[in-house]
Short mmCIF file of N, CA and C in Angstrom, two decimals:
data_model
loop_
_atom_site.label_atom_id
_atom_site.label_comp_id
_atom_site.label_asym_id
_atom_site.label_seq_id
_atom_site.Cartn_x
_atom_site.Cartn_y
_atom_site.Cartn_z
N ALA Q 22 49.84 64.67 291.63
CA ALA Q 22 50.36 65.30 292.82
C ALA Q 22 51.26 64.35 293.59
N CYS Q 23 50.91 63.07 293.57
CA CYS Q 23 51.68 62.08 294.31
C CYS Q 23 53.08 61.91 293.69
N ALA Q 24 53.16 61.93 292.34
CA ALA Q 24 54.45 61.81 291.66
C ALA Q 24 55.33 63.01 291.97
N ALA Q 25 54.73 64.18 292.00
CA ALA Q 25 55.50 65.39 292.31
C ALA Q 25 56.01 65.34 293.75
N GLN Q 26 55.23 64.78 294.64
CA GLN Q 26 55.65 64.68 296.04
C GLN Q 26 56.85 63.74 296.16
N GLU Q 27 56.85 62.65 295.42
CA GLU Q 27 57.98 61.72 295.44
C GLU Q 27 59.23 62.39 294.88
N GLN Q 28 59.09 63.20 293.83
CA GLN Q 28 60.24 63.90 293.26
C GLN Q 28 60.79 64.93 294.24
N ILE Q 29 59.90 65.60 294.96
CA ILE Q 29 60.34 66.58 295.95
C ILE Q 29 61.09 65.89 297.08
N VAL Q 30 60.59 64.75 297.54
CA VAL Q 30 61.26 64.01 298.61
C VAL Q 30 62.63 63.53 298.12
N THR Q 31 62.71 63.05 296.88
CA THR Q 31 63.99 62.61 296.32
C THR Q 31 64.97 63.78 296.24
N ALA Q 32 64.49 64.95 295.79
CA ALA Q 32 65.35 66.13 295.70
C ALA Q 32 65.84 66.55 297.08
N LEU Q 33 64.97 66.52 298.07
CA LEU Q 33 65.37 66.89 299.43
C LEU Q 33 66.38 65.90 299.99
N ASP Q 34 66.23 64.61 299.68
CA ASP Q 34 67.21 63.61 300.13
C ASP Q 34 68.58 63.88 299.49
N CYS Q 35 68.57 64.25 298.21
CA CYS Q 35 69.84 64.58 297.54
C CYS Q 35 70.50 65.81 298.15
N ILE Q 36 69.70 66.82 298.45
CA ILE Q 36 70.24 68.04 299.08
C ILE Q 36 70.80 67.73 300.45
N GLU Q 37 70.10 66.91 301.20
CA GLU Q 37 70.58 66.54 302.54
C GLU Q 37 71.90 65.78 302.46
N ALA Q 38 72.01 64.85 301.50
CA ALA Q 38 73.26 64.10 301.32
C ALA Q 38 74.39 65.04 300.91
N ALA Q 39 74.10 66.00 300.05
CA ALA Q 39 75.14 66.96 299.62
C ALA Q 39 75.59 67.82 300.80
N CYS Q 40 74.65 68.25 301.63
CA CYS Q 40 75.01 69.06 302.82
C CYS Q 40 75.86 68.25 303.77
N ASP Q 41 75.51 66.98 303.98
CA ASP Q 41 76.32 66.13 304.86
C ASP Q 41 77.73 65.99 304.31
N CYS Q 42 77.84 65.84 303.00
CA CYS Q 42 79.16 65.71 302.37
C CYS Q 42 79.98 66.98 302.54
N ILE Q 43 79.35 68.11 302.28
CA ILE Q 43 80.08 69.39 302.35
C ILE Q 43 80.54 69.67 303.77
N PHE Q 44 79.66 69.45 304.75
CA PHE Q 44 80.04 69.77 306.13
C PHE Q 44 80.96 68.73 306.74
N SER Q 45 81.09 67.55 306.12
CA SER Q 45 82.06 66.58 306.60
C SER Q 45 83.46 66.91 306.10
N MET Q 46 83.54 67.75 305.05
CA MET Q 46 84.84 68.19 304.52
C MET Q 46 84.86 69.72 304.53
N PRO Q 47 85.33 70.33 305.62
CA PRO Q 47 85.30 71.80 305.74
C PRO Q 47 86.05 72.53 304.63
N SER Q 48 87.01 71.87 303.99
CA SER Q 48 87.75 72.55 302.92
C SER Q 48 86.83 72.88 301.75
N LEU Q 49 85.73 72.16 301.59
CA LEU Q 49 84.79 72.46 300.52
C LEU Q 49 84.08 73.79 300.74
N LEU Q 50 84.02 74.24 302.00
CA LEU Q 50 83.37 75.51 302.29
C LEU Q 50 84.25 76.69 301.88
N VAL Q 51 85.56 76.48 301.84
CA VAL Q 51 86.50 77.55 301.51
C VAL Q 51 86.73 77.66 300.01
N GLN Q 52 86.50 76.57 299.29
CA GLN Q 52 86.81 76.51 297.87
C GLN Q 52 86.14 77.60 297.04
N PRO Q 53 84.85 77.92 297.22
CA PRO Q 53 84.26 79.01 296.41
C PRO Q 53 84.94 80.36 296.65
N LEU Q 54 85.34 80.61 297.89
CA LEU Q 54 86.04 81.87 298.19
C LEU Q 54 87.39 81.91 297.49
N LEU Q 55 88.13 80.81 297.55
CA LEU Q 55 89.43 80.76 296.88
C LEU Q 55 89.28 80.91 295.37
N GLU Q 56 88.24 80.30 294.81
CA GLU Q 56 88.01 80.43 293.37
C GLU Q 56 87.71 81.89 292.99
N ALA Q 57 86.89 82.54 293.81
CA ALA Q 57 86.54 83.93 293.51
C ALA Q 57 87.79 84.83 293.58
N VAL Q 58 88.61 84.63 294.59
CA VAL Q 58 89.84 85.44 294.73
C VAL Q 58 90.76 85.18 293.54
N TRP Q 59 90.93 83.91 293.17
CA TRP Q 59 91.80 83.56 292.05
C TRP Q 59 91.30 84.16 290.74
N ARG Q 60 89.97 84.08 290.51
CA ARG Q 60 89.41 84.63 289.26
C ARG Q 60 89.54 86.15 289.22
N ILE Q 61 89.33 86.82 290.35
CA ILE Q 61 89.46 88.28 290.40
C ILE Q 61 90.90 88.69 290.12
N CYS Q 62 91.85 87.97 290.72
CA CYS Q 62 93.27 88.28 290.47
C CYS Q 62 93.63 88.06 289.00
N MET Q 63 93.17 86.94 288.44
CA MET Q 63 93.46 86.65 287.03
C MET Q 63 92.80 87.67 286.11
N ALA Q 64 91.58 88.07 286.44
CA ALA Q 64 90.89 89.08 285.63
C ALA Q 64 91.65 90.40 285.69
N GLY Q 65 92.19 90.75 286.86
CA GLY Q 65 92.97 91.97 286.98
C GLY Q 65 94.23 91.94 286.13
N VAL Q 66 94.91 90.81 286.14
CA VAL Q 66 96.12 90.67 285.31
C VAL Q 66 95.76 90.76 283.83
N LEU Q 67 94.67 90.08 283.45
CA LEU Q 67 94.25 90.12 282.04
C LEU Q 67 93.81 91.52 281.62
N MET Q 68 93.15 92.24 282.51
CA MET Q 68 92.73 93.62 282.18
C MET Q 68 93.94 94.54 282.03
N SER Q 69 94.95 94.35 282.87
CA SER Q 69 96.14 95.20 282.72
C SER Q 69 96.84 94.89 281.40
N GLY Q 70 96.89 93.62 281.01
CA GLY Q 70 97.45 93.27 279.70
C GLY Q 70 96.64 93.85 278.56
N PHE Q 71 95.31 93.87 278.74
CA PHE Q 71 94.43 94.43 277.71
C PHE Q 71 94.67 95.93 277.55
N THR Q 72 94.86 96.64 278.67
CA THR Q 72 95.14 98.07 278.56
C THR Q 72 96.49 98.32 277.88
N LEU Q 73 97.46 97.45 278.15
CA LEU Q 73 98.74 97.58 277.45
C LEU Q 73 98.57 97.35 275.96
N LEU Q 74 97.74 96.39 275.59
CA LEU Q 74 97.48 96.14 274.17
C LEU Q 74 96.77 97.32 273.53
N LEU Q 75 95.81 97.90 274.24
CA LEU Q 75 95.11 99.07 273.69
C LEU Q 75 96.04 100.27 273.54
N SER Q 76 97.08 100.34 274.37
CA SER Q 76 97.99 101.48 274.29
C SER Q 76 98.86 101.44 273.03
N THR Q 77 98.82 100.35 272.28
CA THR Q 77 99.60 100.29 271.04
C THR Q 77 98.90 101.04 269.90
N ALA Q 78 97.67 101.45 270.10
CA ALA Q 78 96.93 102.16 269.06
C ALA Q 78 97.48 103.58 268.89
N THR Q 79 97.24 104.13 267.73
CA THR Q 79 97.65 105.51 267.45
C THR Q 79 96.54 106.45 267.92
N MET Q 80 96.93 107.49 268.64
CA MET Q 80 95.96 108.49 269.09
C MET Q 80 95.72 109.47 267.94
N LYS Q 81 94.45 109.72 267.65
CA LYS Q 81 94.09 110.62 266.57
C LYS Q 81 93.20 111.72 267.12
N ALA Q 82 93.61 112.96 266.88
CA ALA Q 82 92.82 114.09 267.37
C ALA Q 82 91.60 114.28 266.48
N ASN Q 83 90.48 114.57 267.13
CA ASN Q 83 89.26 114.90 266.40
C ASN Q 83 89.15 116.42 266.33
N TYR Q 84 88.74 116.93 265.19
CA TYR Q 84 88.65 118.37 264.99
C TYR Q 84 87.20 118.82 264.95
N VAL Q 85 86.97 120.04 265.46
CA VAL Q 85 85.64 120.64 265.47
C VAL Q 85 85.78 122.07 264.93
N ASP Q 86 84.82 122.49 264.11
CA ASP Q 86 84.80 123.87 263.62
C ASP Q 86 83.94 124.71 264.56
N ILE Q 87 84.57 125.71 265.18
CA ILE Q 87 83.86 126.61 266.08
C ILE Q 87 84.02 128.03 265.56
N LYS Q 88 82.92 128.63 265.10
CA LYS Q 88 82.92 129.99 264.55
C LYS Q 88 83.99 130.16 263.47
N GLY Q 89 84.09 129.19 262.61
CA GLY Q 89 85.02 129.28 261.50
C GLY Q 89 86.44 128.86 261.83
N GLU Q 90 86.73 128.60 263.08
CA GLU Q 90 88.07 128.16 263.50
C GLU Q 90 88.05 126.65 263.70
N ARG Q 91 89.09 126.02 263.20
CA ARG Q 91 89.20 124.57 263.38
C ARG Q 91 89.99 124.30 264.66
N VAL Q 92 89.31 123.64 265.61
CA VAL Q 92 89.92 123.36 266.91
C VAL Q 92 90.12 121.85 267.03
N GLY Q 93 91.31 121.45 267.37
CA GLY Q 93 91.61 120.03 267.50
C GLY Q 93 92.11 119.69 268.89
N GLY Q 94 92.01 118.44 269.24
CA GLY Q 94 92.55 117.98 270.51
C GLY Q 94 91.55 118.00 271.65
N LEU Q 95 90.32 118.45 271.40
CA LEU Q 95 89.33 118.43 272.48
C LEU Q 95 88.93 117.00 272.80
N THR Q 96 88.81 116.20 271.78
CA THR Q 96 88.55 114.77 271.95
C THR Q 96 89.54 113.99 271.11
N TRP Q 97 89.84 112.80 271.56
CA TRP Q 97 90.78 111.94 270.87
C TRP Q 97 90.13 110.58 270.64
N SER Q 98 90.61 109.88 269.63
CA SER Q 98 90.12 108.53 269.38
C SER Q 98 91.31 107.63 269.10
N LEU Q 99 91.10 106.35 269.31
CA LEU Q 99 92.15 105.37 269.05
C LEU Q 99 92.00 104.87 267.62
N ASP Q 100 93.09 104.84 266.91
CA ASP Q 100 93.10 104.38 265.52
C ASP Q 100 93.88 103.06 265.47
N PHE Q 101 93.16 101.96 265.20
CA PHE Q 101 93.78 100.63 265.16
C PHE Q 101 93.99 100.19 263.72
N SER Q 102 95.12 99.55 263.49
CA SER Q 102 95.33 98.91 262.19
C SER Q 102 94.57 97.58 262.19
N ASN Q 103 94.45 96.97 261.04
CA ASN Q 103 93.77 95.68 260.96
C ASN Q 103 94.48 94.62 261.79
N GLU Q 104 95.80 94.68 261.81
CA GLU Q 104 96.58 93.73 262.62
C GLU Q 104 96.31 93.93 264.10
N GLN Q 105 96.22 95.18 264.54
CA GLN Q 105 95.93 95.46 265.95
C GLN Q 105 94.52 95.03 266.32
N ARG Q 106 93.57 95.21 265.41
CA ARG Q 106 92.20 94.74 265.67
C ARG Q 106 92.18 93.22 265.85
N ALA Q 107 92.95 92.52 265.03
CA ALA Q 107 93.03 91.06 265.16
C ALA Q 107 93.65 90.68 266.50
N MET Q 108 94.67 91.42 266.93
CA MET Q 108 95.29 91.14 268.22
C MET Q 108 94.31 91.35 269.37
N VAL Q 109 93.53 92.42 269.30
CA VAL Q 109 92.53 92.69 270.34
C VAL Q 109 91.49 91.58 270.38
N ALA Q 110 91.01 91.16 269.22
CA ALA Q 110 90.02 90.09 269.16
C ALA Q 110 90.61 88.79 269.72
N TYR Q 111 91.83 88.48 269.35
CA TYR Q 111 92.50 87.27 269.84
C TYR Q 111 92.70 87.34 271.34
N TYR Q 112 93.07 88.50 271.86
CA TYR Q 112 93.28 88.65 273.30
C TYR Q 112 91.98 88.48 274.06
N VAL Q 113 90.90 89.06 273.56
CA VAL Q 113 89.60 88.92 274.22
C VAL Q 113 89.17 87.45 274.21
N LEU Q 114 89.33 86.78 273.08
CA LEU Q 114 88.98 85.37 272.98
C LEU Q 114 89.83 84.53 273.94
N GLY Q 115 91.12 84.77 273.96
CA GLY Q 115 92.01 84.02 274.85
C GLY Q 115 91.72 84.28 276.31
N SER Q 116 91.42 85.51 276.66
CA SER Q 116 91.11 85.84 278.05
C SER Q 116 89.82 85.18 278.50
N THR Q 117 88.82 85.20 277.64
CA THR Q 117 87.56 84.54 277.96
C THR Q 117 87.78 83.05 278.13
N TRP Q 118 88.55 82.45 277.24
CA TRP Q 118 88.84 81.02 277.32
C TRP Q 118 89.56 80.71 278.63
N LEU Q 119 90.54 81.52 279.01
CA LEU Q 119 91.30 81.26 280.23
C LEU Q 119 90.43 81.36 281.47
N LEU Q 120 89.57 82.36 281.54
CA LEU Q 120 88.69 82.49 282.71
C LEU Q 120 87.69 81.33 282.78
N GLU Q 121 87.20 80.89 281.63
CA GLU Q 121 86.29 79.74 281.63
C GLU Q 121 87.03 78.46 282.01
N LEU Q 122 88.28 78.34 281.59
CA LEU Q 122 89.09 77.18 281.97
C LEU Q 122 89.29 77.14 283.48
N LEU Q 123 89.52 78.30 284.09
CA LEU Q 123 89.67 78.34 285.55
C LEU Q 123 88.39 77.87 286.24
N GLY Q 124 87.24 78.29 285.73
CA GLY Q 124 85.98 77.84 286.30
C GLY Q 124 85.79 76.35 286.14
N ALA Q 125 86.15 75.82 284.97
CA ALA Q 125 86.03 74.37 284.73
C ALA Q 125 86.95 73.58 285.63
N LEU Q 126 88.18 74.07 285.81
CA LEU Q 126 89.11 73.38 286.71
C LEU Q 126 88.59 73.39 288.15
N SER Q 127 87.99 74.48 288.54
CA SER Q 127 87.42 74.57 289.88
C SER Q 127 86.30 73.54 290.06
N GLN Q 128 85.46 73.41 289.04
CA GLN Q 128 84.38 72.42 289.11
C GLN Q 128 84.94 71.01 289.08
N PHE Q 129 86.03 70.79 288.36
CA PHE Q 129 86.65 69.48 288.28
C PHE Q 129 87.23 69.07 289.62
N VAL Q 130 87.76 70.03 290.36
CA VAL Q 130 88.33 69.74 291.68
C VAL Q 130 87.26 69.20 292.60
N LEU Q 131 86.06 69.77 292.50
CA LEU Q 131 84.97 69.30 293.35
C LEU Q 131 84.48 67.96 292.85
#
């Protein structure tokens, strides 16, 4: 119990020192907000690019037989070529990498 108490006191001293540091530099209080705004904006740009990439797919009508009649166009699906699937996978990977890079840069600034 005594060792745990010493660890708790050490942790509290570290937290107190961190709070003193943060409040001595008010710009550190704004940084998380700026990071969130930047990441949301970047995610929006990446999502709009992703929708543009998805729009390159071919629309294919699905057909349903209703009382002997073949009806098409009630539902549609996207038909991707192998090259388009690779582009989508690459875009998702690149977007994830970019968002993680932004988070790492934000942590590096601190």
